[in-house]
mmCIF file of C-alpha atoms in Angstrom:
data_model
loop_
_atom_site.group_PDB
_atom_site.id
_atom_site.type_symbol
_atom_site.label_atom_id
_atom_site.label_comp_id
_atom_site.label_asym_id
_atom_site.label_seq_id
_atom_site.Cartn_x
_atom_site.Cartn_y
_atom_site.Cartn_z
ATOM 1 C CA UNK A 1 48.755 -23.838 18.451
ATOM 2 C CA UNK A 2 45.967 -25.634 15.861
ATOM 3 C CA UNK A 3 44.175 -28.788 18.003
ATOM 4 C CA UNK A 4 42.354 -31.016 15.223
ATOM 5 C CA UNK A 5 38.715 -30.501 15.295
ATOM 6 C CA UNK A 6 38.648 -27.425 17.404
ATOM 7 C CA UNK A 7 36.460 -25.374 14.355
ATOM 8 C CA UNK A 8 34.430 -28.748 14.983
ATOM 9 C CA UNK A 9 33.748 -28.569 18.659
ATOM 10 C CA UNK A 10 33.084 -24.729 18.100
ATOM 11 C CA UNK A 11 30.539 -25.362 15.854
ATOM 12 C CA UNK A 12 28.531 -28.584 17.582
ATOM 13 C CA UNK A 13 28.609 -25.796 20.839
ATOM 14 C CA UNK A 14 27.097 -23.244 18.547
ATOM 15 C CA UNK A 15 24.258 -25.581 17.330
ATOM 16 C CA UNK A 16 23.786 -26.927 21.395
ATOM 17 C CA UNK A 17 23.046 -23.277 22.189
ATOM 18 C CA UNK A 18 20.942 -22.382 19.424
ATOM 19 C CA UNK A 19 19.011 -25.918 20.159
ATOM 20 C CA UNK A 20 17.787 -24.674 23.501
ATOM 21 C CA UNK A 21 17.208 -20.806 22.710
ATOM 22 C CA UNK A 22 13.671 -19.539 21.965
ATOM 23 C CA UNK A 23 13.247 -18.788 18.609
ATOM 24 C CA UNK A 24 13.125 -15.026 17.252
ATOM 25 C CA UNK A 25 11.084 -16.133 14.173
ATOM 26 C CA UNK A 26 7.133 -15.715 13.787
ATOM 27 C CA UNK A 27 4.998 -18.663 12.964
ATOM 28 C CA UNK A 28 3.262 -16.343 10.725
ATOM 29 C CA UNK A 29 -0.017 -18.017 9.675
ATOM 30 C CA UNK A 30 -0.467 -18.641 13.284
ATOM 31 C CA UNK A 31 0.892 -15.665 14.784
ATOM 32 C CA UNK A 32 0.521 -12.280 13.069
ATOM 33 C CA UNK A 33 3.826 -10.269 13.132
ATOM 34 C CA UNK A 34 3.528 -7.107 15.436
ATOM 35 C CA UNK A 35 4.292 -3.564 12.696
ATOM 36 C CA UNK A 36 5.948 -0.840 13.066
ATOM 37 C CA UNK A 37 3.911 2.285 13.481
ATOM 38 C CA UNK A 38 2.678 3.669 9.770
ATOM 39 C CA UNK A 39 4.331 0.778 7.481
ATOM 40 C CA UNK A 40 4.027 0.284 4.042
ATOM 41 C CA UNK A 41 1.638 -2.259 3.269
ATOM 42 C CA UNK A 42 -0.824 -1.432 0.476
ATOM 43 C CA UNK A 43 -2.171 1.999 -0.975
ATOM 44 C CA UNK A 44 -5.245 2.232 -0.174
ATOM 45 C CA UNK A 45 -7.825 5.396 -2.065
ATOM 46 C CA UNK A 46 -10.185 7.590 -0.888
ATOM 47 C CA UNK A 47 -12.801 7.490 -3.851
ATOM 48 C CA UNK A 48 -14.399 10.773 -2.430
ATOM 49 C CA UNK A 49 -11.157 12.595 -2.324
ATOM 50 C CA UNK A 50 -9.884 11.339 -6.068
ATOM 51 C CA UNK A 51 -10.558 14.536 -8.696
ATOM 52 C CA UNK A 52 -8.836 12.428 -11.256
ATOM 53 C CA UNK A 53 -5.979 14.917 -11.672
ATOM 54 C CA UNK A 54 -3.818 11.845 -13.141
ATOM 55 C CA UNK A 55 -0.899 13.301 -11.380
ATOM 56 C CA UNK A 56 -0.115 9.875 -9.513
ATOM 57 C CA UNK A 57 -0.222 8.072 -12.748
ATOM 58 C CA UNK A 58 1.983 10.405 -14.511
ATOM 59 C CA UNK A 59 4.598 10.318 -11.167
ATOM 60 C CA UNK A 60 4.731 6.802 -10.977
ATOM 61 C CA UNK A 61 8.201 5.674 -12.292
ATOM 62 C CA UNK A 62 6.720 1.616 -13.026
ATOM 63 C CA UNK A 63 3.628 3.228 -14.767
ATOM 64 C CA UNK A 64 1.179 1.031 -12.774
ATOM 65 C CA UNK A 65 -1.898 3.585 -11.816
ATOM 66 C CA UNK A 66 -4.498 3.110 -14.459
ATOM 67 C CA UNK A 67 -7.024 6.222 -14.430
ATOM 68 C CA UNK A 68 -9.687 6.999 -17.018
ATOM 69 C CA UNK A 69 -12.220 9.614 -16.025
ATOM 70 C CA UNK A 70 -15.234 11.575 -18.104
ATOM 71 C CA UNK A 71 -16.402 15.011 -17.203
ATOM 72 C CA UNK A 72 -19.533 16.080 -16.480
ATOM 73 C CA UNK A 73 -21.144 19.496 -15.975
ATOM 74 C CA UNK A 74 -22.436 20.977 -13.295
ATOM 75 C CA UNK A 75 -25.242 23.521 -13.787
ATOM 76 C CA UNK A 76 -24.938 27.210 -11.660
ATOM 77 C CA UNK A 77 -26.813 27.988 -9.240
ATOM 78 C CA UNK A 78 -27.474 30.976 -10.285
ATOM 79 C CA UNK A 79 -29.048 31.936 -13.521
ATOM 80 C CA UNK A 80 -26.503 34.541 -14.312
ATOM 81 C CA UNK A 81 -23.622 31.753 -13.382
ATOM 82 C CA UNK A 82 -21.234 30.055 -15.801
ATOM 83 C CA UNK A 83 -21.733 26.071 -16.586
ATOM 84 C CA UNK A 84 -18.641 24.539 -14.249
ATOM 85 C CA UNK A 85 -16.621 20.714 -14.939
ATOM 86 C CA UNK A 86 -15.710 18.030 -12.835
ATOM 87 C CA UNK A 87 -13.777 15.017 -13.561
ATOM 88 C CA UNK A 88 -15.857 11.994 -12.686
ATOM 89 C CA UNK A 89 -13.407 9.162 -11.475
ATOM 90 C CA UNK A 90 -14.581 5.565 -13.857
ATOM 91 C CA UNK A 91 -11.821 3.659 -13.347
ATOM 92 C CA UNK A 92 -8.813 3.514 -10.782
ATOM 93 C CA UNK A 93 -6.495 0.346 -10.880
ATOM 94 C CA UNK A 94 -3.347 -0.234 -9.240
ATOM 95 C CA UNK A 95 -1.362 -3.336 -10.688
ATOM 96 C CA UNK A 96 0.273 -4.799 -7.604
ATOM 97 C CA UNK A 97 2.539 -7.475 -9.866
ATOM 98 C CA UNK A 98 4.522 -4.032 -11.384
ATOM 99 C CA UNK A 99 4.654 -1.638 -7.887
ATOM 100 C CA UNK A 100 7.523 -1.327 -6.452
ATOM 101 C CA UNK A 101 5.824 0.384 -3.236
ATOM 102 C CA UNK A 102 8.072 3.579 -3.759
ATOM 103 C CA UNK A 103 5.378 5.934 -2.587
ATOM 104 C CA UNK A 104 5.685 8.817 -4.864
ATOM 105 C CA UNK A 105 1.804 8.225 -5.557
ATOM 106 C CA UNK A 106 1.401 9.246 -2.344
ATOM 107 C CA UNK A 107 3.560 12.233 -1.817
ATOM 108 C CA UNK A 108 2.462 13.812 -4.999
ATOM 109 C CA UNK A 109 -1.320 13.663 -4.274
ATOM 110 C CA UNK A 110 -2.567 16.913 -3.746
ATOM 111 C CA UNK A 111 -6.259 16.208 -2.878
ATOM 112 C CA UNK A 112 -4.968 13.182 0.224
ATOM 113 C CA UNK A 113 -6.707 10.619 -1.784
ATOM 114 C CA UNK A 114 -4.280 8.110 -1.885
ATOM 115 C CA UNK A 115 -2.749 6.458 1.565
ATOM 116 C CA UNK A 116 -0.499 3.851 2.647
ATOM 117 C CA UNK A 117 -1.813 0.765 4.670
ATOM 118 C CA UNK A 118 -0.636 -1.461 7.370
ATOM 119 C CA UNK A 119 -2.416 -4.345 5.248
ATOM 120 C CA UNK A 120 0.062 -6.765 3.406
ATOM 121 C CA UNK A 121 -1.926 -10.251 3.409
ATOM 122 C CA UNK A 122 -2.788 -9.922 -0.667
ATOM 123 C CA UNK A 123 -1.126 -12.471 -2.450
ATOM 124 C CA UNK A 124 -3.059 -14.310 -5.264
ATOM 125 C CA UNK A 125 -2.420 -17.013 -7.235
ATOM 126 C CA UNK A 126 -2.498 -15.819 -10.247
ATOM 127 C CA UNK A 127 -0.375 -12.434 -11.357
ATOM 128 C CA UNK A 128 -3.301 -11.468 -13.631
ATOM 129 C CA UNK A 129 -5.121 -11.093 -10.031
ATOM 130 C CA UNK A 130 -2.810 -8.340 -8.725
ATOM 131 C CA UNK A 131 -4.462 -5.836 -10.825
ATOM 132 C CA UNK A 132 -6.688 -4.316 -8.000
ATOM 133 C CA UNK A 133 -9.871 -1.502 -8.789
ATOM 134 C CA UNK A 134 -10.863 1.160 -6.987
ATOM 135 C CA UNK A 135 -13.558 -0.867 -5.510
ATOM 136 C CA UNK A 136 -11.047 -2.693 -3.415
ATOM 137 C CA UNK A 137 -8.927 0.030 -2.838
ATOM 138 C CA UNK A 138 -11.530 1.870 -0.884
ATOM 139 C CA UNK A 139 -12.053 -1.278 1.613
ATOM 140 C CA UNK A 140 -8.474 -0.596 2.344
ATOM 141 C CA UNK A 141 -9.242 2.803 3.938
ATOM 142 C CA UNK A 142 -10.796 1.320 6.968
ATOM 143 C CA UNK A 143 -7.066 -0.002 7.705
ATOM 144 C CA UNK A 144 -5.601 2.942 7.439
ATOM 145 C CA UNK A 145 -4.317 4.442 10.795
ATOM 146 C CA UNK A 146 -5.052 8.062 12.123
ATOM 147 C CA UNK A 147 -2.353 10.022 11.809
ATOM 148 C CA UNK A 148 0.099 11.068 14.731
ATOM 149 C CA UNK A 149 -0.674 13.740 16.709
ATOM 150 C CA UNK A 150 1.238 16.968 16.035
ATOM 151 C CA UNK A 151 3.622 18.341 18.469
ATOM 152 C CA UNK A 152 2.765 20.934 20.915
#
């Protein structure tokens, strides 16, 4: 049996229902959006940890890690001891407008330097602003959270 305007009535009950439910969106510039544990916000780098190995900027499949280091000896301590090198970290830039937040940079890091952060409030206006240094990177450290506890 088809009434006329049933679908009609069906719908005008669905909006009635909807009208007087609380809403499961987030007013987000006034309320901040509760995370999930450890999600992906923004890599974040550990200047100290960085030996400029370039092996994030060589895994990443959008080429967006920029890297330039020099080298600089370091004298022995000894006199009979051999004149050692260290990569000296000048520049590290991560263009934000290219990422696609895969997190290979982050697996492949063998000296922990690189993390991901619960921090995702970095728009800018302009895309040319999205190219982030190393600088501002490390202020993203402090966001980063512990990690879990292992098992027993």
């Amino acid at each position: 049996m088809n009434i006329p305007g049933l679908g009609l009535v069906k719908g005008l009950w669905m909006t009635l229902k909807a009208l007087f439910r609380r809403p499961v969106t987030v007013m987000y510039p006034d309320v901040k959006e509760e995370l999930a544990q450890r999600a992906r916000g923004v890599i974040a780098l550990s200047i100290e940890n960085c030996t400029s190995c370039m092996l994030c900027s060589r895994e990443c499949p959008d080429w967006c890690i920029y890297i330039e280091a020099h080298t600089v000896e370091i004298q022995p301590d000894k006199p009979v001891g051999r004149v050692r090198t260290r990569n000296e970290l000048d520049r590290f830039d991560i263009d934000y407008g290219l990422c696609m937040y895969c997190g290979i940079c982050v697996e492949v890091c063998p000296f922990d330097a690189l993390f991901w952060s619960p921090e995702y409030e970095y728009s800018e206006f302009k895309i040319s602003n999205l190219l982030h240094d190393k600088e501002r990177l490390d202020d993203w450290l402090q966001t980063v959270p512990d990690p879990p506890a292992l098992e027993k």
